[in-house]
Amino acid sequence: KKADDLFGGVFRLLSHVRERTDAGLLSRWLFSQEVDIAQHAVRVADHNPNIPNNLFLMSSGAWPDPQQMEAEARRKLGTKIRDALEQSKTTWKLFCDTDGDRRPSDFTMIAYSLCMEAIVPLHLNKADLDRTETMLGMMHHLREQGEIETQVLFIVWNCVKSLKDEPCSHRGQLGDLGLELPFTPTKVCLSILDDCNAKLYGFSQDLPGLFVHHEAGMAAFIQTSTFVQRQLADNVLKPSEELGMPFLTMVDQLEASGKKSMKFSSGSVEYDTKDSVIHGVSHAMLELEAKMEAMTLKLCR
């Protein structure tokens, strides 16, 4: 299929919803599903056999939507899309990847209306955190205006350099209530982590209500509102990106082969990777999944 056939799902969905809205069918939507989300989504496995069958993608494509929407129109669209998902016979887990930024696009605003919690991935450096301060301030402003209800669930500190693979109990500024990390970061990374976490806690106090755990003390806030993700090995990360192969697929293929290493070919580049490296990357992602699942369970109680 052509790129515009595959990657214009959001535009087609919005057009579909607008047609229903303009046709005066809102009252019927209260009692029945009028928008079939899957009709506008791409089953990724149909184009990449490495991807599980239950993953669907709805992309906004590379072209901007020429129509600017008012706040009420965005709320209406978000509500009806969310209702369609909730009334669907299929159980969905919805993830919206947005551009963030201090001037959020209509698509980002619709994503905020669809998702009550946001996870913000950042590189572990103060410049990236400073850049994000503006975005967080905008989210807080939109919450105060009543346009969104989205709260920040936690921050992921990405690309943290590892000194060794041994677990680390990092106390830093937190005293006995420190961070239990599955690897040992370098000394400089731990120093930057302490500084960034302290600044992040300051944001949570200056922007009350924006973070889910804003009322916790500093130590509890950092424990619940941050996640430290180690820098992943290039000979796993790069072939995953270039070949469209999830880490868990690599693990499955490795175990099925019974070998102690795997080779990945991408163009003229060949990656030779030991089983311990592949399992290490997979374990890091499973730690993140466990954090997300734990947070979801707490919010549902």
mmCIF file of C-alpha atoms in Angstrom:
data_model
loop_
_atom_site.group_PDB
_atom_site.id
_atom_site.type_symbol
_atom_site.label_atom_id
_atom_site.label_comp_id
_atom_site.label_asym_id
_atom_site.label_seq_id
_atom_site.Cartn_x
_atom_site.Cartn_y
_atom_site.Cartn_z
ATOM 1 C CA LYS A 1 0.000 0.000 0.000
ATOM 2 C CA LYS A 2 1.038 3.580 -0.426
ATOM 3 C CA ALA A 3 2.349 5.477 2.589
ATOM 4 C CA ASP A 4 -0.710 7.726 2.766
ATOM 5 C CA ASP A 5 -2.976 4.669 2.859
ATOM 6 C CA LEU A 6 -1.058 3.272 5.844
ATOM 7 C CA PHE A 7 -0.155 6.374 7.807
ATOM 8 C CA GLY A 8 -3.204 8.586 7.623
ATOM 9 C CA GLY A 9 -5.307 6.709 10.162
ATOM 10 C CA VAL A 10 -5.741 9.631 12.542
ATOM 11 C CA PHE A 11 -6.980 11.884 9.729
ATOM 12 C CA ARG A 12 -9.495 9.279 8.576
ATOM 13 C CA LEU A 13 -10.692 8.710 12.130
ATOM 14 C CA LEU A 14 -11.155 12.425 12.790
ATOM 15 C CA SER A 15 -13.008 12.781 9.524
ATOM 16 C CA HIS A 16 -15.235 9.847 10.504
ATOM 17 C CA VAL A 17 -15.975 11.351 13.914
ATOM 18 C CA ARG A 18 -16.647 14.794 12.432
ATOM 19 C CA GLU A 19 -19.128 13.273 9.982
ATOM 20 C CA ARG A 20 -20.991 11.642 12.857
ATOM 21 C CA THR A 21 -20.885 14.832 14.895
ATOM 22 C CA ASP A 22 -22.026 17.078 12.078
ATOM 23 C CA ALA A 23 -24.830 14.680 11.267
ATOM 24 C CA GLY A 24 -26.362 15.270 14.698
ATOM 25 C CA LEU A 25 -25.858 11.744 16.000
ATOM 26 C CA LEU A 26 -24.332 12.692 19.349
ATOM 27 C CA SER A 27 -27.392 11.602 21.307
ATOM 28 C CA ARG A 28 -27.225 8.128 19.738
ATOM 29 C CA TRP A 29 -23.536 7.866 20.690
ATOM 30 C CA LEU A 30 -24.516 7.889 24.338
ATOM 31 C CA PHE A 31 -26.078 4.468 23.885
ATOM 32 C CA SER A 32 -24.202 2.854 20.991
ATOM 33 C CA GLN A 33 -20.765 2.726 19.417
ATOM 34 C CA GLU A 34 -20.614 4.858 16.283
ATOM 35 C CA VAL A 35 -16.868 4.847 15.624
ATOM 36 C CA ASP A 36 -14.948 1.657 14.854
ATOM 37 C CA ILE A 37 -11.393 2.423 15.949
ATOM 38 C CA ALA A 38 -9.915 -0.731 14.383
ATOM 39 C CA GLN A 39 -11.329 0.298 11.000
ATOM 40 C CA HIS A 40 -8.775 3.118 10.876
ATOM 41 C CA ALA A 41 -5.812 1.281 12.445
ATOM 42 C CA VAL A 42 -3.084 -0.811 10.831
ATOM 43 C CA ARG A 43 -2.310 -4.268 12.197
ATOM 44 C CA VAL A 44 1.473 -3.914 12.266
ATOM 45 C CA ALA A 45 2.076 -7.663 11.958
ATOM 46 C CA ASP A 46 0.528 -7.533 8.466
ATOM 47 C CA HIS A 47 3.620 -5.567 7.413
ATOM 48 C CA ASN A 48 6.242 -6.807 9.887
ATOM 49 C CA PRO A 49 6.069 -10.467 10.999
ATOM 50 C CA ASN A 50 8.295 -9.711 14.019
ATOM 51 C CA ILE A 51 5.472 -7.757 15.680
ATOM 52 C CA PRO A 52 2.732 -9.453 17.782
ATOM 53 C CA ASN A 53 -0.698 -9.742 16.144
ATOM 54 C CA ASN A 54 -2.475 -7.663 18.792
ATOM 55 C CA LEU A 55 -0.581 -4.413 18.118
ATOM 56 C CA PHE A 56 -2.391 -1.804 16.007
ATOM 57 C CA LEU A 57 -0.972 1.526 14.850
ATOM 58 C CA MET A 58 -2.872 4.655 13.984
ATOM 59 C CA SER A 59 -0.451 7.252 12.656
ATOM 60 C CA SER A 60 -1.053 10.907 11.908
ATOM 61 C CA GLY A 61 1.326 10.535 8.974
ATOM 62 C CA ALA A 62 3.748 13.200 7.848
ATOM 63 C CA TRP A 63 1.173 15.781 6.801
ATOM 64 C CA PRO A 64 -0.357 18.406 9.099
ATOM 65 C CA ASP A 65 -4.119 18.625 9.500
ATOM 66 C CA PRO A 66 -5.156 21.850 7.745
ATOM 67 C CA GLN A 67 -8.154 22.317 10.045
ATOM 68 C CA GLN A 68 -7.513 23.894 13.447
ATOM 69 C CA MET A 69 -9.942 22.753 16.125
ATOM 70 C CA GLU A 70 -11.455 24.723 18.959
ATOM 71 C CA ALA A 71 -11.180 23.398 22.510
ATOM 72 C CA GLU A 72 -14.797 22.199 22.596
ATOM 73 C CA ALA A 73 -14.361 20.339 19.312
ATOM 74 C CA ARG A 74 -11.252 18.601 20.660
ATOM 75 C CA ARG A 75 -13.067 17.602 23.841
ATOM 76 C CA LYS A 76 -15.967 16.249 21.841
ATOM 77 C CA LEU A 77 -13.684 14.192 19.602
ATOM 78 C CA GLY A 78 -11.713 12.846 22.536
ATOM 79 C CA THR A 79 -14.844 11.866 24.435
ATOM 80 C CA LYS A 80 -16.341 10.005 21.499
ATOM 81 C CA ILE A 81 -13.121 8.175 20.670
ATOM 82 C CA ARG A 82 -12.741 7.149 24.310
ATOM 83 C CA ASP A 83 -16.381 6.033 24.471
ATOM 84 C CA ALA A 84 -15.873 3.914 21.360
ATOM 85 C CA LEU A 85 -12.888 2.173 22.980
ATOM 86 C CA GLU A 86 -14.710 1.603 26.259
ATOM 87 C CA GLN A 87 -17.787 0.190 24.527
ATOM 88 C CA SER A 88 -15.781 -2.053 22.230
ATOM 89 C CA LYS A 89 -16.055 -5.809 22.799
ATOM 90 C CA THR A 90 -12.255 -5.914 22.519
ATOM 91 C CA THR A 91 -10.107 -4.874 25.486
ATOM 92 C CA TRP A 92 -7.686 -2.143 24.428
ATOM 93 C CA LYS A 93 -4.566 -0.656 25.973
ATOM 94 C CA LEU A 94 -4.134 2.804 24.479
ATOM 95 C CA PHE A 95 -0.744 4.509 24.116
ATOM 96 C CA CYS A 96 -0.537 7.948 22.484
ATOM 97 C CA ASP A 97 2.916 9.110 21.400
ATOM 98 C CA THR A 98 2.951 12.908 21.232
ATOM 99 C CA ASP A 99 5.365 15.689 20.392
ATOM 100 C CA GLY A 100 4.867 17.376 23.776
ATOM 101 C CA ASP A 101 6.353 20.840 23.274
ATOM 102 C CA ARG A 102 5.227 24.186 24.652
ATOM 103 C CA ARG A 103 2.801 24.733 21.770
ATOM 104 C CA PRO A 104 0.929 21.414 21.646
ATOM 105 C CA SER A 105 -0.704 20.526 18.332
ATOM 106 C CA ASP A 106 -4.336 19.490 17.986
ATOM 107 C CA PHE A 107 -3.209 15.853 17.911
ATOM 108 C CA THR A 108 -1.289 16.277 21.175
ATOM 109 C CA MET A 109 -4.327 17.942 22.746
ATOM 110 C CA ILE A 110 -6.565 15.063 21.636
ATOM 111 C CA ALA A 111 -4.027 12.627 23.105
ATOM 112 C CA TYR A 112 -4.215 14.494 26.420
ATOM 113 C CA SER A 113 -7.992 14.156 26.346
ATOM 114 C CA LEU A 114 -7.687 10.407 25.718
ATOM 115 C CA CYS A 115 -5.051 9.633 28.356
ATOM 116 C CA MET A 116 -5.459 10.462 32.017
ATOM 117 C CA GLU A 117 -1.786 9.703 32.750
ATOM 118 C CA ALA A 118 1.393 10.692 30.918
ATOM 119 C CA ILE A 119 4.831 9.059 31.012
ATOM 120 C CA VAL A 120 7.643 11.442 30.037
ATOM 121 C CA PRO A 121 10.904 9.919 28.728
ATOM 122 C CA LEU A 122 13.972 12.144 29.082
ATOM 123 C CA HIS A 123 17.701 11.782 28.678
ATOM 124 C CA LEU A 124 19.460 12.028 32.000
ATOM 125 C CA ASN A 125 20.818 15.525 31.605
ATOM 126 C CA LYS A 126 19.825 18.870 33.013
ATOM 127 C CA ALA A 127 19.393 20.467 29.589
ATOM 128 C CA ASP A 128 16.690 17.966 28.616
ATOM 129 C CA LEU A 129 14.916 18.550 31.929
ATOM 130 C CA ASP A 130 15.121 22.334 31.498
ATOM 131 C CA ARG A 131 13.590 22.017 28.034
ATOM 132 C CA THR A 132 10.751 19.935 29.445
ATOM 133 C CA GLU A 133 9.958 22.457 32.166
ATOM 134 C CA THR A 134 8.097 24.561 29.605
ATOM 135 C CA MET A 135 6.012 21.580 28.474
ATOM 136 C CA LEU A 136 5.125 20.695 32.059
ATOM 137 C CA GLY A 137 4.151 24.305 32.709
ATOM 138 C CA MET A 138 1.882 24.251 29.662
ATOM 139 C CA MET A 139 0.235 21.032 30.850
ATOM 140 C CA HIS A 140 -0.363 22.609 34.256
ATOM 141 C CA HIS A 141 -1.884 25.685 32.608
ATOM 142 C CA LEU A 142 -4.192 23.514 30.478
ATOM 143 C CA ARG A 143 -5.271 21.616 33.611
ATOM 144 C CA GLU A 144 -6.051 24.862 35.403
ATOM 145 C CA GLN A 145 -8.079 26.029 32.395
ATOM 146 C CA GLY A 146 -10.083 22.786 32.584
ATOM 147 C CA GLU A 147 -9.098 21.745 29.073
ATOM 148 C CA ILE A 148 -7.249 18.561 30.088
ATOM 149 C CA GLU A 149 -7.132 16.292 33.140
ATOM 150 C CA THR A 150 -3.874 14.513 32.283
ATOM 151 C CA GLN A 151 -1.383 14.010 35.110
ATOM 152 C CA VAL A 152 2.255 12.948 34.866
ATOM 153 C CA LEU A 153 2.555 9.413 36.210
ATOM 154 C CA PHE A 154 6.335 9.179 36.125
ATOM 155 C CA ILE A 155 9.514 10.293 34.348
ATOM 156 C CA VAL A 156 11.847 7.812 32.645
ATOM 157 C CA TRP A 157 15.511 8.787 32.850
ATOM 158 C CA ASN A 158 16.909 7.272 29.658
ATOM 159 C CA CYS A 159 20.409 6.348 28.465
ATOM 160 C CA VAL A 160 21.955 6.124 31.944
ATOM 161 C CA LYS A 161 25.515 4.797 31.645
ATOM 162 C CA SER A 162 26.232 1.612 33.553
ATOM 163 C CA LEU A 163 29.409 0.996 35.554
ATOM 164 C CA LYS A 164 28.569 -2.658 36.206
ATOM 165 C CA ASP A 165 25.621 -5.039 36.040
ATOM 166 C CA GLU A 166 25.299 -5.469 39.789
ATOM 167 C CA PRO A 167 22.247 -4.021 41.631
ATOM 168 C CA CYS A 168 22.794 -0.722 43.393
ATOM 169 C CA SER A 169 21.202 0.782 46.516
ATOM 170 C CA HIS A 170 21.605 4.504 45.903
ATOM 171 C CA ARG A 171 20.880 6.737 48.859
ATOM 172 C CA GLY A 172 21.997 10.120 47.581
ATOM 173 C CA GLN A 173 19.755 12.826 49.016
ATOM 174 C CA LEU A 174 17.096 10.344 50.138
ATOM 175 C CA GLY A 175 18.719 8.851 53.216
ATOM 176 C CA ASP A 176 17.437 5.387 54.090
ATOM 177 C CA LEU A 177 14.598 5.669 51.558
ATOM 178 C CA GLY A 178 16.922 5.420 48.589
ATOM 179 C CA LEU A 179 16.567 4.019 45.111
ATOM 180 C CA GLU A 180 17.015 0.302 44.451
ATOM 181 C CA LEU A 181 18.444 0.060 40.929
ATOM 182 C CA PRO A 182 18.930 -3.185 38.974
ATOM 183 C CA PHE A 183 22.353 -1.971 37.768
ATOM 184 C CA THR A 184 25.108 0.319 39.031
ATOM 185 C CA PRO A 185 25.322 3.653 37.181
ATOM 186 C CA THR A 186 28.557 5.585 36.886
ATOM 187 C CA LYS A 187 29.378 8.047 39.667
ATOM 188 C CA VAL A 188 28.744 11.078 37.468
ATOM 189 C CA CYS A 189 25.362 9.697 36.385
ATOM 190 C CA LEU A 190 24.349 9.245 40.013
ATOM 191 C CA SER A 191 25.311 12.857 40.738
ATOM 192 C CA ILE A 192 23.279 14.103 37.765
ATOM 193 C CA LEU A 193 20.395 11.847 38.819
ATOM 194 C CA ASP A 194 20.308 13.407 42.289
ATOM 195 C CA ASP A 195 20.348 16.915 40.862
ATOM 196 C CA CYS A 196 17.644 16.208 38.267
ATOM 197 C CA ASN A 197 15.415 14.412 40.775
ATOM 198 C CA ALA A 198 15.640 17.334 43.199
ATOM 199 C CA LYS A 199 14.711 19.749 40.429
ATOM 200 C CA LEU A 200 11.865 17.498 39.295
ATOM 201 C CA TYR A 201 10.479 17.418 42.828
ATOM 202 C CA GLY A 202 10.626 21.206 42.825
ATOM 203 C CA PHE A 203 8.537 21.227 39.631
ATOM 204 C CA SER A 204 5.939 19.021 41.318
ATOM 205 C CA GLN A 205 5.599 21.514 44.153
ATOM 206 C CA ASP A 206 5.475 24.542 41.860
ATOM 207 C CA LEU A 207 2.854 22.856 39.652
ATOM 208 C CA PRO A 208 0.439 21.345 42.208
ATOM 209 C CA GLY A 209 -1.703 18.526 40.901
ATOM 210 C CA LEU A 210 0.260 17.967 37.692
ATOM 211 C CA PHE A 211 2.084 14.910 39.031
ATOM 212 C CA VAL A 212 0.056 11.970 40.317
ATOM 213 C CA HIS A 213 2.242 11.709 43.445
ATOM 214 C CA HIS A 214 2.777 15.418 44.040
ATOM 215 C CA GLU A 215 1.620 15.221 47.662
ATOM 216 C CA ALA A 216 4.245 12.648 48.641
ATOM 217 C CA GLY A 217 7.415 13.796 50.352
ATOM 218 C CA MET A 218 10.576 14.136 48.296
ATOM 219 C CA ALA A 219 11.864 10.600 48.881
ATOM 220 C CA ALA A 220 8.520 8.917 48.165
ATOM 221 C CA PHE A 221 7.946 11.175 45.155
ATOM 222 C CA ILE A 222 11.257 10.189 43.564
ATOM 223 C CA GLN A 223 10.652 6.509 44.257
ATOM 224 C CA THR A 224 7.192 6.519 42.677
ATOM 225 C CA SER A 225 7.582 9.189 39.991
ATOM 226 C CA THR A 226 10.892 8.252 38.358
ATOM 227 C CA PHE A 227 12.392 5.252 36.603
ATOM 228 C CA VAL A 228 16.071 4.840 35.714
ATOM 229 C CA GLN A 229 16.644 3.133 32.358
ATOM 230 C CA ARG A 230 20.170 2.031 31.580
ATOM 231 C CA GLN A 231 21.833 2.796 28.259
ATOM 232 C CA LEU A 232 21.040 -0.199 26.051
ATOM 233 C CA ALA A 233 23.752 -2.069 24.165
ATOM 234 C CA ASP A 234 24.153 -0.867 20.574
ATOM 235 C CA ASN A 235 24.451 -4.408 19.211
ATOM 236 C CA VAL A 236 20.890 -5.046 20.438
ATOM 237 C CA LEU A 237 19.334 -1.591 20.181
ATOM 238 C CA LYS A 238 20.510 -0.800 16.649
ATOM 239 C CA PRO A 239 19.359 -4.038 14.960
ATOM 240 C CA SER A 240 16.064 -3.757 16.835
ATOM 241 C CA GLU A 241 15.518 -0.292 15.367
ATOM 242 C CA GLU A 242 16.820 -1.071 11.888
ATOM 243 C CA LEU A 243 15.130 -4.453 11.456
ATOM 244 C CA GLY A 244 11.906 -3.635 13.295
ATOM 245 C CA MET A 245 12.487 -6.464 15.761
ATOM 246 C CA PRO A 246 11.258 -6.127 19.373
ATOM 247 C CA PHE A 247 13.649 -7.213 22.110
ATOM 248 C CA LEU A 248 11.292 -9.996 23.219
ATOM 249 C CA THR A 249 11.282 -11.366 19.659
ATOM 250 C CA MET A 250 15.070 -11.483 19.834
ATOM 251 C CA VAL A 251 14.849 -13.417 23.102
ATOM 252 C CA ASP A 252 12.336 -15.873 21.636
ATOM 253 C CA GLN A 253 14.501 -16.486 18.562
ATOM 254 C CA LEU A 254 17.607 -16.879 20.720
ATOM 255 C CA GLU A 255 15.958 -19.459 22.965
ATOM 256 C CA ALA A 256 14.508 -21.316 19.979
ATOM 257 C CA SER A 257 17.961 -21.543 18.393
ATOM 258 C CA GLY A 258 19.621 -22.950 21.512
ATOM 259 C CA LYS A 259 22.714 -20.871 20.758
ATOM 260 C CA LYS A 260 24.780 -18.594 22.965
ATOM 261 C CA SER A 261 24.785 -15.676 20.540
ATOM 262 C CA MET A 262 22.916 -14.200 17.594
ATOM 263 C CA LYS A 263 23.921 -12.361 14.446
ATOM 264 C CA PHE A 264 21.826 -9.614 12.884
ATOM 265 C CA SER A 265 22.477 -8.267 9.399
ATOM 266 C CA SER A 266 21.328 -4.771 8.490
ATOM 267 C CA GLY A 267 22.555 -3.675 5.093
ATOM 268 C CA SER A 268 26.337 -3.987 5.130
ATOM 269 C CA VAL A 269 26.464 -3.980 8.951
ATOM 270 C CA GLU A 270 26.525 -7.231 10.924
ATOM 271 C CA TYR A 271 25.840 -7.242 14.659
ATOM 272 C CA ASP A 272 27.202 -10.148 16.728
ATOM 273 C CA THR A 273 25.489 -10.291 20.117
ATOM 274 C CA LYS A 274 25.959 -12.597 23.092
ATOM 275 C CA ASP A 275 22.950 -14.105 24.850
ATOM 276 C CA SER A 276 23.792 -12.300 28.102
ATOM 277 C CA VAL A 277 23.600 -8.926 26.329
ATOM 278 C CA ILE A 278 20.239 -9.728 24.728
ATOM 279 C CA HIS A 279 18.803 -10.941 28.026
ATOM 280 C CA GLY A 280 20.187 -7.863 29.774
ATOM 281 C CA VAL A 281 18.356 -5.509 27.411
ATOM 282 C CA SER A 282 15.170 -7.560 27.651
ATOM 283 C CA HIS A 283 15.365 -7.520 31.455
ATOM 284 C CA ALA A 284 15.727 -3.721 31.449
ATOM 285 C CA MET A 285 12.532 -3.383 29.418
ATOM 286 C CA LEU A 286 10.687 -5.866 31.642
ATOM 287 C CA GLU A 287 11.623 -3.705 34.643
ATOM 288 C CA LEU A 288 9.964 -0.748 32.925
ATOM 289 C CA GLU A 289 6.899 -2.850 32.115
ATOM 290 C CA ALA A 290 6.660 -3.926 35.763
ATOM 291 C CA LYS A 291 6.789 -0.263 36.855
ATOM 292 C CA MET A 292 3.982 0.640 34.462
ATOM 293 C CA GLU A 293 1.832 -2.308 35.530
ATOM 294 C CA ALA A 294 2.362 -1.522 39.225
ATOM 295 C CA MET A 295 1.352 2.104 38.704
ATOM 296 C CA THR A 296 -1.745 1.045 36.739
ATOM 297 C CA LEU A 297 -2.863 -1.313 39.513
ATOM 298 C CA LYS A 298 -2.427 1.380 42.175
ATOM 299 C CA LEU A 299 -4.488 3.873 40.179
ATOM 300 C CA CYS A 300 -7.280 1.348 39.632
ATOM 301 C CA ARG A 301 -7.694 0.625 43.349
#
